[in-house]
Short mmCIF file of C-alpha atoms in Angstrom, two decimals:
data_model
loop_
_atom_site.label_atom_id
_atom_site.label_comp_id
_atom_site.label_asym_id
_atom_site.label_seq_id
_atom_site.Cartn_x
_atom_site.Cartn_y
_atom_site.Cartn_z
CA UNK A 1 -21.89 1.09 9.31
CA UNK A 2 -22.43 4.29 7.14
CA UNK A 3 -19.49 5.32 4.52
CA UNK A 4 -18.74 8.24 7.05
CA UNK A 5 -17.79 5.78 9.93
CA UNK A 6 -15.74 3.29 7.78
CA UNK A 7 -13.59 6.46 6.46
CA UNK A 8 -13.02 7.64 9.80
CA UNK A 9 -12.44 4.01 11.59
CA UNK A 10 -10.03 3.69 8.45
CA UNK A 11 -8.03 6.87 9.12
CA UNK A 12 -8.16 5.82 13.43
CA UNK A 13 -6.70 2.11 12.28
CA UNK A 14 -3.95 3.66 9.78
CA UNK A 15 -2.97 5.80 13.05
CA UNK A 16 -3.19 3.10 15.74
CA UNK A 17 -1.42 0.34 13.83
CA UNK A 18 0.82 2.52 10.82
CA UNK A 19 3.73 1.01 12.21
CA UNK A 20 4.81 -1.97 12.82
CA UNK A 21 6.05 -2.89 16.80
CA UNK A 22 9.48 -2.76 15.90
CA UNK A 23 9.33 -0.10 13.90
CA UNK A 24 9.90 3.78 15.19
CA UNK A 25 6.59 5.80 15.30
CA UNK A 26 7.24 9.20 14.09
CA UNK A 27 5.84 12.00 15.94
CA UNK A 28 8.32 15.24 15.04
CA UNK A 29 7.65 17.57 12.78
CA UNK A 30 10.43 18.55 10.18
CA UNK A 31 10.79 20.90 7.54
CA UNK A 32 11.09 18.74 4.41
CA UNK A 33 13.77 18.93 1.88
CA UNK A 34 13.04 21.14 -1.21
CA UNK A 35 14.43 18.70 -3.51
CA UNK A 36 15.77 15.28 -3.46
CA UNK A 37 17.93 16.81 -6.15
CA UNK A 38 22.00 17.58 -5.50
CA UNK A 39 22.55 21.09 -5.13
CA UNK A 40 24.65 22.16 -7.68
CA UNK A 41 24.39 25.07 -9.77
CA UNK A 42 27.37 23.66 -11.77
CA UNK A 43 26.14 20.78 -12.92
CA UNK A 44 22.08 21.59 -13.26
CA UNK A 45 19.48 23.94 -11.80
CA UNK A 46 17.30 21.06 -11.00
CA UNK A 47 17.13 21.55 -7.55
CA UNK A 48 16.24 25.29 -8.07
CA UNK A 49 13.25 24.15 -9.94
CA UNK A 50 12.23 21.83 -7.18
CA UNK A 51 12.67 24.26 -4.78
CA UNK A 52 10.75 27.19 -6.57
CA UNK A 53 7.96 24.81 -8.23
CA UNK A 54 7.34 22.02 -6.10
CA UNK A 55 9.01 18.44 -7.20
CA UNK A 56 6.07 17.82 -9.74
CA UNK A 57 5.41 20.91 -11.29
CA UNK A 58 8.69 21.37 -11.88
CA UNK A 59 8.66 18.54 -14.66
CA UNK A 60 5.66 20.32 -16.39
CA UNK A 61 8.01 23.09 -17.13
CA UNK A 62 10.65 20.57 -18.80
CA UNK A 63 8.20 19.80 -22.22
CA UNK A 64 7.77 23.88 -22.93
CA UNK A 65 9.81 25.90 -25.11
CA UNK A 66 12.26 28.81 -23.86
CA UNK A 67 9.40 31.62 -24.73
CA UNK A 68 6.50 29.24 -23.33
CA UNK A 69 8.06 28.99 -19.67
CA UNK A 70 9.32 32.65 -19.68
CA UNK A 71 5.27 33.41 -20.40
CA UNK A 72 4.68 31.22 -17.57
CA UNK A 73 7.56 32.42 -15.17
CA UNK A 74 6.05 36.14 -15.73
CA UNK A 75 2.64 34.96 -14.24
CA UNK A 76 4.20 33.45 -11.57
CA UNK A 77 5.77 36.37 -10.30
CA UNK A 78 3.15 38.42 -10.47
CA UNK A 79 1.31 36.23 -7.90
CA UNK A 80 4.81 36.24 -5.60
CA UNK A 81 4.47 39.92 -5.63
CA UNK A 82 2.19 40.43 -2.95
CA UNK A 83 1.99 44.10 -2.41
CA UNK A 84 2.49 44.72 -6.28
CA UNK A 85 5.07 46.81 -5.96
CA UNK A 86 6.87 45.60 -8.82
CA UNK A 87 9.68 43.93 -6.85
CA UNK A 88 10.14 40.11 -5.23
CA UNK A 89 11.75 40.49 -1.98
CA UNK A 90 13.11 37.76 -0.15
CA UNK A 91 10.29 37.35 2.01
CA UNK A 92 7.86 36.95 -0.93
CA UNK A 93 9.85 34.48 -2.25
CA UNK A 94 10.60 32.87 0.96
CA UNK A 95 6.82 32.70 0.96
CA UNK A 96 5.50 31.20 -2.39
CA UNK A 97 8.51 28.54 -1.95
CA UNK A 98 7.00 27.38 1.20
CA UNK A 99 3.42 27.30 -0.84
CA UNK A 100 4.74 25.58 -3.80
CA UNK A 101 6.38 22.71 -1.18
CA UNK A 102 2.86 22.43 0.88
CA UNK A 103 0.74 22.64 -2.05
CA UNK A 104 -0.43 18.96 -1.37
CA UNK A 105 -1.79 20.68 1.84
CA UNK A 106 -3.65 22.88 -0.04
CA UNK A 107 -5.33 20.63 -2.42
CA UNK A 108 -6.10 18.36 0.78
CA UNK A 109 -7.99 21.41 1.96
CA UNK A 110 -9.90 22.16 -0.96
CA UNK A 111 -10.83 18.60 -0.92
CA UNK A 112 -12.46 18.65 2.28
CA UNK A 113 -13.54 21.96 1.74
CA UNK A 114 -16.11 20.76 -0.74
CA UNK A 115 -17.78 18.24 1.93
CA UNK A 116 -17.76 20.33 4.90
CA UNK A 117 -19.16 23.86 3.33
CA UNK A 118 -22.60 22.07 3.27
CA UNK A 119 -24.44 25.82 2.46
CA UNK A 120 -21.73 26.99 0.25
CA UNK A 121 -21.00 30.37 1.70
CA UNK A 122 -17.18 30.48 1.53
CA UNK A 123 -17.24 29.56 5.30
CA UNK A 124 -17.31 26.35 7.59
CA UNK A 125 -18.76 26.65 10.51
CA UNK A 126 -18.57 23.78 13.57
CA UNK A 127 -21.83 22.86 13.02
CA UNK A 128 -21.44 22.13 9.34
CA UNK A 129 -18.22 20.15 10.20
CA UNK A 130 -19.90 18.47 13.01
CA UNK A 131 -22.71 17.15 10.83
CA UNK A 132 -20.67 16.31 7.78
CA UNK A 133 -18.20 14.57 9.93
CA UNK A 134 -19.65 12.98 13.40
CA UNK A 135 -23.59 13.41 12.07
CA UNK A 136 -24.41 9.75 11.19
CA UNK A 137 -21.94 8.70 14.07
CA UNK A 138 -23.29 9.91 17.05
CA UNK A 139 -27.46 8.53 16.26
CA UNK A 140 -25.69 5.35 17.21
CA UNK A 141 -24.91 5.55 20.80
CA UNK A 142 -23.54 2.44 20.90
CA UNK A 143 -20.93 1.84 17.81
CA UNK A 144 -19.66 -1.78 17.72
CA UNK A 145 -16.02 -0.61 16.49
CA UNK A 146 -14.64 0.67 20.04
CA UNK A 147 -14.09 3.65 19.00
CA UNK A 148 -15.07 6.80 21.47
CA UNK A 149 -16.60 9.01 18.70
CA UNK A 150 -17.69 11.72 21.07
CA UNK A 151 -14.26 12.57 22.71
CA UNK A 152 -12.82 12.35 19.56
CA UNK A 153 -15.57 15.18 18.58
CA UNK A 154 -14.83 17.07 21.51
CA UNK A 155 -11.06 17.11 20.65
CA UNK A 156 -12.25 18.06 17.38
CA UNK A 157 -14.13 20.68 18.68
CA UNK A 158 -11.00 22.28 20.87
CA UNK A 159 -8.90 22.25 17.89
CA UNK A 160 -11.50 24.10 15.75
CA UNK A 161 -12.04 26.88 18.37
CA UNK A 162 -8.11 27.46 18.62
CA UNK A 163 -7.87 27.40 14.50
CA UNK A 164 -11.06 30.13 14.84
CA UNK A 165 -9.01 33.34 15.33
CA UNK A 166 -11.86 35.75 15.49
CA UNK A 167 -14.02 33.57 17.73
CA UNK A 168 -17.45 33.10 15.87
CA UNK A 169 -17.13 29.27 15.22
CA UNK A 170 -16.89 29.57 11.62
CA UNK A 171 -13.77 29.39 9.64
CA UNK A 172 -12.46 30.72 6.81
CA UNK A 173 -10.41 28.80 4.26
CA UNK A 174 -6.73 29.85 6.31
CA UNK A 175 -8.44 28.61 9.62
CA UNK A 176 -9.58 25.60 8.31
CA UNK A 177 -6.16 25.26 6.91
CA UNK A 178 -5.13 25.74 10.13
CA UNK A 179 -7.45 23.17 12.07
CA UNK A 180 -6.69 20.52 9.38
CA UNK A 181 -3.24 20.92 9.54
CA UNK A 182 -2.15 22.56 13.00
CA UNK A 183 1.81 21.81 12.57
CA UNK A 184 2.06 24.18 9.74
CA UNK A 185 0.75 27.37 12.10
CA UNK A 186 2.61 28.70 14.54
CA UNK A 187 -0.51 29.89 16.62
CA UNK A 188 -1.32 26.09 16.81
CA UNK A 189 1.61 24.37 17.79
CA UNK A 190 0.53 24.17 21.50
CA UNK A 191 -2.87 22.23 20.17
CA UNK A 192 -0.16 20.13 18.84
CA UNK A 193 1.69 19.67 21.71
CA UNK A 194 -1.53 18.87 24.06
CA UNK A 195 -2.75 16.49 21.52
CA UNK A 196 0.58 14.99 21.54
CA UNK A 197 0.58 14.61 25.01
CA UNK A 198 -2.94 13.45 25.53
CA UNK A 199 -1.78 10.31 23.08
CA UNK A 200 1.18 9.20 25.00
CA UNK A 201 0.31 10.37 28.71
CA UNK A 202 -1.22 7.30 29.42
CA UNK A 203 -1.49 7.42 33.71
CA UNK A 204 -2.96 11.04 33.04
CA UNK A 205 -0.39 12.93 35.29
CA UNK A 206 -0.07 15.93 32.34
CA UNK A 207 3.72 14.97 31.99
CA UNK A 208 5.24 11.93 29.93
CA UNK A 209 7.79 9.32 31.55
CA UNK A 210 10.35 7.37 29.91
CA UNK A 211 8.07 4.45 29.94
CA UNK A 212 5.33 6.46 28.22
CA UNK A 213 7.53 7.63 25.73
CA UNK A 214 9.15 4.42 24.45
CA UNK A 215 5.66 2.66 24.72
CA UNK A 216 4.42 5.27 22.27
CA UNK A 217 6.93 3.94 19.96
CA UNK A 218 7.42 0.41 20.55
CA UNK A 219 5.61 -2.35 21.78
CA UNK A 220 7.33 -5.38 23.49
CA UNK A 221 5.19 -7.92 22.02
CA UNK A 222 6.37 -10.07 24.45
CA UNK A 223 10.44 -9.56 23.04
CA UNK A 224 12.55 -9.47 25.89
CA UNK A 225 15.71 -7.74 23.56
CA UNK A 226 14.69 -4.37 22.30
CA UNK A 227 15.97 -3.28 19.24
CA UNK A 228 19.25 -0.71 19.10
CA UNK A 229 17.13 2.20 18.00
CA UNK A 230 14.96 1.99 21.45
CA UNK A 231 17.90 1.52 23.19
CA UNK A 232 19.39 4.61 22.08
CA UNK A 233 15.65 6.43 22.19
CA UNK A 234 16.13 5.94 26.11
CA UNK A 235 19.50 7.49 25.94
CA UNK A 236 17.99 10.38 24.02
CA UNK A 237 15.25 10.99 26.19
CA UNK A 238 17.83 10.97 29.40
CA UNK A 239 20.23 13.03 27.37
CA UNK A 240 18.26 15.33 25.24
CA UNK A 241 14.39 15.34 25.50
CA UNK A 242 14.39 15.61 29.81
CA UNK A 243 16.14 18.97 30.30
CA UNK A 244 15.83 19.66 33.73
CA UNK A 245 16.78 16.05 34.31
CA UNK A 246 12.92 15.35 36.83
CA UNK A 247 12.66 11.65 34.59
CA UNK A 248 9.62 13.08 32.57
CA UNK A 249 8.97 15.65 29.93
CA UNK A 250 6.53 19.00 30.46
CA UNK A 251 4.91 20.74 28.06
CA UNK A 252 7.88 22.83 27.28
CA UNK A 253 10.06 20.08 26.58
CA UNK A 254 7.56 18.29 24.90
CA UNK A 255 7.48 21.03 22.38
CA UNK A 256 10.80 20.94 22.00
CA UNK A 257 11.19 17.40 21.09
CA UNK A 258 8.06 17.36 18.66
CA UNK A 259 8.52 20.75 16.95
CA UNK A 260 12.25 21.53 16.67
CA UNK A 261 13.63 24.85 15.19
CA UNK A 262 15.03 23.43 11.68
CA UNK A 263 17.37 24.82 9.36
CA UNK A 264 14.98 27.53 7.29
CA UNK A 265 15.81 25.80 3.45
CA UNK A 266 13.24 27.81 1.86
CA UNK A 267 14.62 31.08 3.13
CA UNK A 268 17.94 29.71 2.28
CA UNK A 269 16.64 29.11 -1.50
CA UNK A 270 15.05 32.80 -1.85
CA UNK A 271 18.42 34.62 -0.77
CA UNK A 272 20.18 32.51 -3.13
CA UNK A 273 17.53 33.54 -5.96
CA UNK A 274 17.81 36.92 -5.07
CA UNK A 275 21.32 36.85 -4.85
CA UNK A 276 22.37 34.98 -8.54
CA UNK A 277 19.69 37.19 -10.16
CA UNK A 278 20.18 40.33 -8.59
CA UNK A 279 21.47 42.42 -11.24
CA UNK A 280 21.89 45.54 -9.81
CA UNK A 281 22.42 44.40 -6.45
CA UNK A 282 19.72 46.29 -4.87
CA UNK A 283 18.33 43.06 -2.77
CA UNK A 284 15.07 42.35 -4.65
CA UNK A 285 14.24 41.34 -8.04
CA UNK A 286 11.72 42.69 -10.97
CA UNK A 287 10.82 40.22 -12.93
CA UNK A 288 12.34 41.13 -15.93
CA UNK A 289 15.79 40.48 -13.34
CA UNK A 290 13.98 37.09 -12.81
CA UNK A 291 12.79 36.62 -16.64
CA UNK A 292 16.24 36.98 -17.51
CA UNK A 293 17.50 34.44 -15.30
CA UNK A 294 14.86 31.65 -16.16
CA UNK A 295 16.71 28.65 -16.12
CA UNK A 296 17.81 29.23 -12.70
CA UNK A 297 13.89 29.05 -11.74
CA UNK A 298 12.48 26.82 -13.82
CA UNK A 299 13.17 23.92 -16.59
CA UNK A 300 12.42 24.11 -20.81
CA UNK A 301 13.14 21.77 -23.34
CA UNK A 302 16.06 23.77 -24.27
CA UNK A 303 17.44 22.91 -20.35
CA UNK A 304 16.43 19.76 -20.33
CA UNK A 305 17.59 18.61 -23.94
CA UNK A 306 21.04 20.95 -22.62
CA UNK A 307 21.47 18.79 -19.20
CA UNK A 308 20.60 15.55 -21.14
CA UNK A 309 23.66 16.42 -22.86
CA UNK A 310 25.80 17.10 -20.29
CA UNK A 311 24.82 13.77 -18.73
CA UNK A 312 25.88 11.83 -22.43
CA UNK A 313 29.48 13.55 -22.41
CA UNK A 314 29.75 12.32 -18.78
CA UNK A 315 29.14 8.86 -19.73
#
């Protein structure tokens, strides 16, 4: 078996068998949390810095002086500033808070970017993906794993085309963004959904039962008592999930369970930037409005060293 086909049996196995039969598989997408912090301005801006940095970069910021993270702040909002008009809106800032939380995506991407642009021309096309990924796979027409490499290549191949917004089978670094990870793009979420459904529409009628849906996240094993958490998964899926009450989900309510319409924290975050740094009141920031206000974006030693005091008084 070549390195290729262990990774990718590997990655099938973690999916098949992640969970254990009593435990629930997760298949909806939420928004994450910005922070795991409290938020509360009165006691620390930690979960400011979270929000505006990402979790780890925010602690890089924590061993510079006062002047050193201003220097750096000042960069950084020069890259939020996408037009370069010399002001952060909300929307920019909306923006490079939802990039600093999914910058793991990104450095996934680049990752695989490196393995799959085989002539390194700033572009991946199918066939390059095809060969780095399936290449070795399908000479074997026969693979002793069980594994059905060549539907799993044409689902592959579906995904790409949708992720492929001009049409010419060769992506670009946003649609291969988009093809790796399809539940961050709102032009992909019904690739999500069909995937989804393939998975757990297991008699092939395009729709999924209630027996479909609590197989997909439990398996007997031959228990006779389900657990609580299944037992109130049926009630949801009577309840909640089957709207028009026909005993099996569609597409549209299918969506609806796996993609829900979260509470926006990041746009939350950027209007209360704007709002506690907005000096003149005029709904966007320049950066010496968010220079000023530093601390509220991001840590020093002189915040740390001040918030490691507050937390000695308090004991």
């Amino acid at each position: 078996m070549s390195t290729q086909q262990l990774l990718l049996c590997l990655s099938l196995w973690a999916a098949c068998v992640g969970a254990k039969p009593t435990e629930k598989k997760e298949r909806v997408h939420h928004e994450a949390q910005l922070s795991d912090k409290v938020h509360d301005d009165a006691q620390s801006f930690d979960y400011d810095h979270d929000a505006f940095l990402g979790a780890d970069e925010a602690k890089t910021f924590d061993q510079l002086t006062p002047e050193e993270s201003k220097e750096r702040l000042g960069k950084i909002v020069s890259k939020i500033d996408e037009d370069k008009d010399g002001f952060v809106t909300v929307e920019e800032l909306k923006a490079w808070i939802k990039f600093a939380q999914k910058r793991w995506i990104y450095e996934d991407v680049e990752r695989q970017w490196k393995g799959h642009d085989l002539n390194e021309d700033g572009l991946v096309s199918w066939e390059e993906y095809k060969n780095a990924t399936y290449g070795y796979i399908l000479d074997d027409p026969d693979p002793d794993d069980g594994f059905n490499y060549k539907q799993m290549m044409v689902r592959d191949e579906r995904r790409f085309k949708k992720a492929d917004r001009d049409g010419d089978l060769t992506a670009t670094k946003e649609e291969f963004t988009a093809f790796l990870h399809p539940e961050e793009y709102d032009y992909m979420k019904d690739i999500v959904v069909q995937e989804t459904m393939e998975d757990i529409d297991k008699n092939g009628d395009g729709f999924i039962d209630l027996e479909e849906y609590i197989g997909d996240m439990y398996s007997h094993d031959g228990d006779t008592d389900e657990p609580e958490w299944v037992k109130t998964e049926r009630e949801q899926f009577v309840e909640f999930r089957d709207k028009n009450r026909d005993g099996k989900m569609d597409k549209e309510e299918t969506k609806d369970w796996i993609l829900p319409s979260d509470y926006d924290h990041a746009e939350a975050e950027a209007r209360h930037l704007v709002y506690e740094s907005d000096q003149n009141k005029d709904g966007k920031l320049t950066k010496e409005e968010i220079v000023e206000k530093y601390d509220l974006f991001v840590g020093s030693q002189a915040t740390d060293f001040g918030e490691a005091l507050v937390r000695h008084d308090e004991f």
